[in-house]
XYZ file of C-alpha atoms in Angstrom:
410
model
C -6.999 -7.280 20.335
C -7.248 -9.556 17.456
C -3.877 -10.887 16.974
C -2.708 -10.523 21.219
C -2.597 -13.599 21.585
C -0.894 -14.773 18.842
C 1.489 -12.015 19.281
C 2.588 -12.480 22.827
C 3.193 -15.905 22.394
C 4.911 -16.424 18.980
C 7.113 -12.940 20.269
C 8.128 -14.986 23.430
C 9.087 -17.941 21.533
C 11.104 -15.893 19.414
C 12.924 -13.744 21.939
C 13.779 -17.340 23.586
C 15.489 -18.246 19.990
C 17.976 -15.151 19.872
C 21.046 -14.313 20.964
C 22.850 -10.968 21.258
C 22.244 -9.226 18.338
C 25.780 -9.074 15.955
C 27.546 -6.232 15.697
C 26.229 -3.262 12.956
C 28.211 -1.985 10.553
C 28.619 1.781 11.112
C 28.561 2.906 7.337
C 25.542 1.164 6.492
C 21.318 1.730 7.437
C 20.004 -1.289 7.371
C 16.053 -1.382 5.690
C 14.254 -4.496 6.337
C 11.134 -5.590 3.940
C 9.240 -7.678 5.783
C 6.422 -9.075 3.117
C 5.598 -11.963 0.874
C 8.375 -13.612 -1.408
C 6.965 -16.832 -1.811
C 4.040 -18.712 -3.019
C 0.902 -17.668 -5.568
C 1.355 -13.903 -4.655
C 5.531 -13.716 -3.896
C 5.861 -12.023 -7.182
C 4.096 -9.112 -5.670
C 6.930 -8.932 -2.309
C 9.017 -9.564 -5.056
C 8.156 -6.395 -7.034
C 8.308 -4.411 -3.540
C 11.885 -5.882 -2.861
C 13.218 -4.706 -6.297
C 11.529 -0.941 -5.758
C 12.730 -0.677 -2.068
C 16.193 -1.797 -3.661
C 15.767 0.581 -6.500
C 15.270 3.570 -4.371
C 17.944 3.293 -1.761
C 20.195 2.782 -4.844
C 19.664 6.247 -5.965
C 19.707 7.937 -2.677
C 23.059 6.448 -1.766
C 24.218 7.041 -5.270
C 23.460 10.817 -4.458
C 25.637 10.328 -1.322
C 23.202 8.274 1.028
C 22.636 9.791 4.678
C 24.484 11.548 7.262
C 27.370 12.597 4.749
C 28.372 8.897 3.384
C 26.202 6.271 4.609
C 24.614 3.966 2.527
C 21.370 2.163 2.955
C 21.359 -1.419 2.970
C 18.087 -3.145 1.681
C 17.364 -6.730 3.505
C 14.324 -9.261 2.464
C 12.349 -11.244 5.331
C 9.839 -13.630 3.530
C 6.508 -13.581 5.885
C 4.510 -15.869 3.582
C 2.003 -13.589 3.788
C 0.812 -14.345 7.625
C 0.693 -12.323 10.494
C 2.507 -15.346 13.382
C 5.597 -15.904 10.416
C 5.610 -11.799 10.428
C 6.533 -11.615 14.087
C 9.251 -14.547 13.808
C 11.096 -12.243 10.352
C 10.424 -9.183 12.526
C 12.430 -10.182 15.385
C 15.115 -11.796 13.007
C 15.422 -8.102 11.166
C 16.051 -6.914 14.760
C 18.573 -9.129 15.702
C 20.321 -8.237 12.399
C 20.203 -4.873 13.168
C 17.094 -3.462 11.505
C 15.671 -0.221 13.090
C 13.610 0.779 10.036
C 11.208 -2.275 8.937
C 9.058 -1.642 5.682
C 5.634 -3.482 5.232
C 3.112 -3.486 2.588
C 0.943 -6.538 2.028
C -2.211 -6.732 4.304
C -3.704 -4.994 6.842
C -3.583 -7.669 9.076
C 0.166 -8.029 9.297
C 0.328 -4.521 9.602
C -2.240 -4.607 12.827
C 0.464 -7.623 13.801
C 3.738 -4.867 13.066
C 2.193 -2.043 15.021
C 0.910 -4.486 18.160
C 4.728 -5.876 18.302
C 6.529 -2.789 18.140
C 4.867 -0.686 20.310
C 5.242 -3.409 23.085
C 9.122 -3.858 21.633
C 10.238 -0.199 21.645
C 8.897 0.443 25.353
C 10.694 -2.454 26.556
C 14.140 -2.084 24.731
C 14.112 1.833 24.341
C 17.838 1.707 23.246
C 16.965 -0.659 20.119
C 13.621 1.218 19.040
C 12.082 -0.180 15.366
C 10.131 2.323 13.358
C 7.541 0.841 10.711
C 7.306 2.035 7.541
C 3.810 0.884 6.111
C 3.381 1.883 2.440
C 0.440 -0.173 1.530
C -1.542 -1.338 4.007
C -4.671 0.378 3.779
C -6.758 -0.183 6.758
C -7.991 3.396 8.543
C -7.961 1.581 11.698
C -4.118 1.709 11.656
C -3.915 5.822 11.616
C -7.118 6.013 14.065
C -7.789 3.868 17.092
C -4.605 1.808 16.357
C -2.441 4.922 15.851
C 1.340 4.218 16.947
C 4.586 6.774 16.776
C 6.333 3.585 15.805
C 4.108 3.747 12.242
C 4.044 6.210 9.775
C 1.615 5.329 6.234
C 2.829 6.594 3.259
C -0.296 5.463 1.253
C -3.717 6.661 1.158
C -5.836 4.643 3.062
C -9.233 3.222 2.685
C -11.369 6.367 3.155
C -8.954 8.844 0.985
C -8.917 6.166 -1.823
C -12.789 5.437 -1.896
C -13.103 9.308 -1.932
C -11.014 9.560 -5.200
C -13.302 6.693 -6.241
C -17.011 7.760 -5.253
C -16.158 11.350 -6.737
C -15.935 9.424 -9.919
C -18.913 6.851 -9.916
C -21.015 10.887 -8.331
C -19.980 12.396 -12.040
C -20.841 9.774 -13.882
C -24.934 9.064 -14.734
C -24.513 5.783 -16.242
C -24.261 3.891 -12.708
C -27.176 3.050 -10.963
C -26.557 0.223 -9.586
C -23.132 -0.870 -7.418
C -21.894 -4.190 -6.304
C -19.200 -4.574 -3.481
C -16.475 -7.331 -3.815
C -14.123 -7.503 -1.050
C -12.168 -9.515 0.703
C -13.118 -11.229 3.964
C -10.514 -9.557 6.546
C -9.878 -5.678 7.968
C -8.789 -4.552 4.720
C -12.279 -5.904 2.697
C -14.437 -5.039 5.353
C -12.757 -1.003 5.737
C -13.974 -0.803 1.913
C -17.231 -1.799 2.004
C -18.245 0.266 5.204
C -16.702 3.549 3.150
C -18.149 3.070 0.143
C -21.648 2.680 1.612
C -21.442 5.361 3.040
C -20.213 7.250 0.645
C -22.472 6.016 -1.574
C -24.910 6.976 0.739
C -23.473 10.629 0.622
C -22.569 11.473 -2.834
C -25.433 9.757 -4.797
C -28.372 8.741 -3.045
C -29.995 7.018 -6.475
C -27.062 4.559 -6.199
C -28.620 1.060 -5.319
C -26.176 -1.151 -3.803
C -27.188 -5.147 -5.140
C -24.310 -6.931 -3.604
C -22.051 -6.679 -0.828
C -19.231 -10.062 -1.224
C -16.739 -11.337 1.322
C -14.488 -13.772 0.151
C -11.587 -16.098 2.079
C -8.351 -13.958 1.427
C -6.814 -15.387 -1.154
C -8.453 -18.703 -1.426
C -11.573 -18.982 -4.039
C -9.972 -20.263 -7.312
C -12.933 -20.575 -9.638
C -14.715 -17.065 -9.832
C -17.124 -18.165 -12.230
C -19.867 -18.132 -9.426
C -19.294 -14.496 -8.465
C -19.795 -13.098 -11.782
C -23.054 -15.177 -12.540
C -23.864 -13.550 -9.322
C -23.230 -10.250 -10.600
C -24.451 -10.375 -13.509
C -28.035 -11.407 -12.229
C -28.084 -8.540 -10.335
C -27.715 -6.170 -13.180
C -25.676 -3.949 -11.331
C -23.640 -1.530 -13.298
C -20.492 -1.133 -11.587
C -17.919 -2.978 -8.802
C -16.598 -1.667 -5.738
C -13.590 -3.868 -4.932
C -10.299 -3.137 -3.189
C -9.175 -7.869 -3.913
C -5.619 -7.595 -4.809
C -2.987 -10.459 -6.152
C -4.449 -13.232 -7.370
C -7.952 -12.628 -5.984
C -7.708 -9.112 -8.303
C -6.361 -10.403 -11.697
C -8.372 -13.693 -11.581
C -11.398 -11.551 -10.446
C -11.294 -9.213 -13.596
C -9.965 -11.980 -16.084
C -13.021 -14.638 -15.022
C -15.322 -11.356 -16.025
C -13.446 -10.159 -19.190
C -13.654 -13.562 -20.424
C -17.389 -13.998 -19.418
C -18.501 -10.926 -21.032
C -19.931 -9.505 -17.678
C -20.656 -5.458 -18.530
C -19.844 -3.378 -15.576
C -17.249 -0.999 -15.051
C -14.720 -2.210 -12.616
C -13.798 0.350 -9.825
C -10.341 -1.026 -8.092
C -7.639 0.491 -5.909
C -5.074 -2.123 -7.824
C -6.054 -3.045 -11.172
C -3.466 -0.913 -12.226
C -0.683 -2.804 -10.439
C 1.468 -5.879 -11.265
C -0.573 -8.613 -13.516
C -3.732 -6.532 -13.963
C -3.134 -5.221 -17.761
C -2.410 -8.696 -18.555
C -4.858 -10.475 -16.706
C -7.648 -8.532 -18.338
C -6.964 -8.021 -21.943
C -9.025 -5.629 -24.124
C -12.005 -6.640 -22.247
C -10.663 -3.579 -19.453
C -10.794 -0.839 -21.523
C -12.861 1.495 -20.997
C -14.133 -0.175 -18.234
C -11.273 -0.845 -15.240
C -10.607 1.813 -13.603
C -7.668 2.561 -10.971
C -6.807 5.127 -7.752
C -3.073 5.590 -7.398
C -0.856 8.603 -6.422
C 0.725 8.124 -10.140
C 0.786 5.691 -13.189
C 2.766 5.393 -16.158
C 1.194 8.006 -18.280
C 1.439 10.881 -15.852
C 3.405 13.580 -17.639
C 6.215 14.271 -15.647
C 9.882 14.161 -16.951
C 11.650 12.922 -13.180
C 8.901 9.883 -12.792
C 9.036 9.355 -16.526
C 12.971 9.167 -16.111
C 12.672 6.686 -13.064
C 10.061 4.762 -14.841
C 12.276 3.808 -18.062
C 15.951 3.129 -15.612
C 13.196 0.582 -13.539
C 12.214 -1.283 -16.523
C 15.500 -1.433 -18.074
C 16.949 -2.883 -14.428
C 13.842 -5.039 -13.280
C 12.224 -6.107 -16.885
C 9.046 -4.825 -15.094
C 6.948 -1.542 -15.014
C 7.473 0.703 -12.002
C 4.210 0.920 -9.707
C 5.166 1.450 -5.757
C 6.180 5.130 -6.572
C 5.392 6.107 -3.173
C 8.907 4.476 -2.477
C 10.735 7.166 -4.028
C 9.019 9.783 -2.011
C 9.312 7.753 1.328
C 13.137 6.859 0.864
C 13.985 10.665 -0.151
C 12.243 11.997 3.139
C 13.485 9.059 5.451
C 16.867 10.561 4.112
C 16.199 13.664 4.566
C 14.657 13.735 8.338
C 18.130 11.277 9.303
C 20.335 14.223 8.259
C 18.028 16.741 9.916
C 17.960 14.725 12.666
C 21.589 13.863 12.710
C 21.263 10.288 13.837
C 19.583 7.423 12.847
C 17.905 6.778 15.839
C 14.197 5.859 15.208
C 12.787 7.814 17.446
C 14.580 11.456 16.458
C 14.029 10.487 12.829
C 10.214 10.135 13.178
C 10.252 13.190 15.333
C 11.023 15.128 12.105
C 9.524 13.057 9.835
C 5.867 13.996 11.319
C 5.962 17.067 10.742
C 7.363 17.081 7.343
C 6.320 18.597 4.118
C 7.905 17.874 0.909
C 7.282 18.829 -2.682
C 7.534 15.892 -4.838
C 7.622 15.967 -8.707
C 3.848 15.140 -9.050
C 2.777 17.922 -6.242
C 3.263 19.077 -2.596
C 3.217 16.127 0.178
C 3.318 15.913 3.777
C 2.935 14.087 6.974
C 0.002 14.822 9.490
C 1.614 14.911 13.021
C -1.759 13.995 14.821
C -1.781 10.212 13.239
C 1.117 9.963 10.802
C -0.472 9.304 7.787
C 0.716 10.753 4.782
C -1.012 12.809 1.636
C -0.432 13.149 -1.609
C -1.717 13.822 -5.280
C -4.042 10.853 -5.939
C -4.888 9.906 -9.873
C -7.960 8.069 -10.587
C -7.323 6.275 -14.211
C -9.233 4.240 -16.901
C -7.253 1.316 -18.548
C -7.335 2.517 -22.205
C -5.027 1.014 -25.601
C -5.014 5.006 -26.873
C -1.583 5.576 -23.960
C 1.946 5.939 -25.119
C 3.002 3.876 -22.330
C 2.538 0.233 -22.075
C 2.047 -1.689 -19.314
C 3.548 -5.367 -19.156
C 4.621 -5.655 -23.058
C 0.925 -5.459 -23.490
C -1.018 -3.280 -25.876
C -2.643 -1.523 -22.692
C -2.141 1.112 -20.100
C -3.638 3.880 -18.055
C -4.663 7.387 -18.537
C -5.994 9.753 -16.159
C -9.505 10.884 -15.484
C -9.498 12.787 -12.653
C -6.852 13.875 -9.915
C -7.773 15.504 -6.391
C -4.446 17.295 -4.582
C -3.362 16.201 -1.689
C -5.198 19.209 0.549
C -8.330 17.916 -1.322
C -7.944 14.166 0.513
C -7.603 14.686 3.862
C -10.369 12.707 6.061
C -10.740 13.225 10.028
C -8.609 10.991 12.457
C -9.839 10.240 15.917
C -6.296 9.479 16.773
C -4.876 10.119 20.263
C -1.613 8.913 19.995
C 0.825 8.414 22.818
C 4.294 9.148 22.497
C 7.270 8.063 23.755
């Protein structure tokens, strides 16, 4: 595998740096995020780490888990890199983390799943289970399905579905480019969305298929003079961070006329990075944004931003703390592996729409909201004149994809 290497060695060399783990304190659950907090893209972990916090506030102010216990939210700074993930992974199990949350890259998730499931067969007693809320890859709910990982995200193939059934209804577009970025992640996108493509509209000519370093091109003046010569009429791209907002600012400010079709745009940085040169033409997938009309999201949204000084965006958190809660009291214990034996197999109806796990590969589904950035939205995003509104929304029934899962359990 890619990272085995890597993984067996950096895990040895970190098992030789521990001691016995310290004793846990009984009335807490500790929650370890193990993501980004530093460098050109921290603010991003950063944003994670204040949602993750946000959440497990309200579910122990509602009386935590198993009738008083309160969840305990802990930050591990990976830089971003799959060898530094293993190294804060085993220091969140040493400090008694049995739940580790994970969002940032597909690549440190591949890292997460490879290192637990060799973990929790060796030290059965001190099981981990992986929470993975934004890692998109479908490789990590098909051949690289674990019971140690459960996705509460739609992945690559459900979100390029919400996105193709958009581009299908809409005549203008004849002509596609893809913009991705050069690792699991990038490469997941562009093989759906040809295909899809392929499927849905047939006309569709594809003019450009990009791969660029992961966050490492700082001039994208080049890309969009390659666009632009190719007269295509809309972009594929799933970039986020830096590689997203500089993407979409370098073309707002060159005038480049496509409509941008992103799984992130509508995230942290991309109102502001684009300007008025977005509307109308950036458009997001998410499974909600600020201007869905709900009053318990709504409620959330304005207690965030009064707490954090920054618009709420990892919803998903909400939904995944409230049913992590919920399958420890069913289950009675904390223990990993009795939690996620109830958490597979659970449905629950959020605000926004019924939700559930799928047993066969643990991935998750939900109400997904394709959205255009537009400055006719009663909610702003980032102080800005700008926000999102909805243009089409599939259930979560309507999103389900095959798995070829065959997981093995413990």
């Amino acid at each position: 595998m890619k990272f085995a290497r890597i993984l067996a060695s950096t895990a040895l060399a970190a098992l030789a740096l521990t001691g016995p783990a310290p004793a846990q304190d009984a009335s807490t659950v500790k929650l370890a995020l193990i993501d980004g907090q530093s460098g050109p893209n921290g603010f991003i972990g950063e944003s994670m780490r204040q949602h993750l916090q946000f959440f497990a506030e309200k579910q122990n102010a509602a009386g935590g888990v198993l009738g008083g216990r309160k969840f305990d939210v802990v930050a591990f700074d990976n830089k971003f890199d799959p060898q530094e993930t293993i190294i804060q992974l085993q220091k969140a199990i040493d400090a008694g983390a049995r739940y580790v949350f994970h969002g940032n890259s597909s690549a440190v998730a591949g890292a997460i799943v490879d290192f637990l499931e060799k973990h929790n067969r060796r030290n059965p007693d001190k099981s981990v289970l992986y929470i993975n809320f934004a890692a998109l890859d479908p490789v990590l709910t098909n051949d690289k399905c674990s019971f140690w990982h459960f996705r509460f995200d739609a992945d690559v193939n459900i979100r390029t579905a919400a996105i193709t059934n958009q581009i299908q209804k809409d005549p203008s577009i004849k002509k596609v480019y893809l913009f991705n970025q050069d690792y699991s992640f990038g490469k997941a996108v562009r093989t759906a969305a040809t295909q899809m493509l392929k499927d849905k509209r047939p006309d569709i000519q594809i003019v450009g298929d990009e791969l660029i370093p992961l966050q490492k091109v700082t001039d994208f003046t080049p890309y969009i003079a390659k666009i632009r010569a190719t007269g295509a009429d809309a972009v594929i791209s799933a970039n986020w961070g830096n590689d997203l907002n500089q993407l979409v600012k370098t073309g707002g400010e060159l005038g480049l006329p496509v409509k941008w079709f992103t799984y992130f745009a509508n995230g942290e940085g991309g109102v502001t990075a684009l300007g008025a040169a977005g509307v109308g033409r950036v458009f997001a997938v998410s499974e909600w944004h600020m201007n869905v009309p709900e009053a318990t999201s709504e409620k959330l949204a304005e207690e965030f931003g009064k707490k954090y000084n920054r618009d709420l965006f990892f919803y998903r958190l909400n939904t995944v703390v409230t049913m992590l809660a919920q399958s420890m009291d069913e289950a009675k214990t904390t223990d990993p592996k009795a939690v996620a034996e109830k958490l597979e197999t659970m449905a629950f109806k959020s605000p926004l729409g019924d939700t559930y796990v799928r047993a066969a590969d643990h991935q998750f589904y939900q109400p997904l909201y394709v959205s255009v950035m537009s400055d006719d939205v009663s909610k702003k995003l980032e102080k800005t004149p700008f926000g999102f509104k909805t243009v089409g929304m599939s259930a979560a029934k309507e999103t389900e994809v095959p798995t070829t899962c065959k997981m093995k359990r413990p």
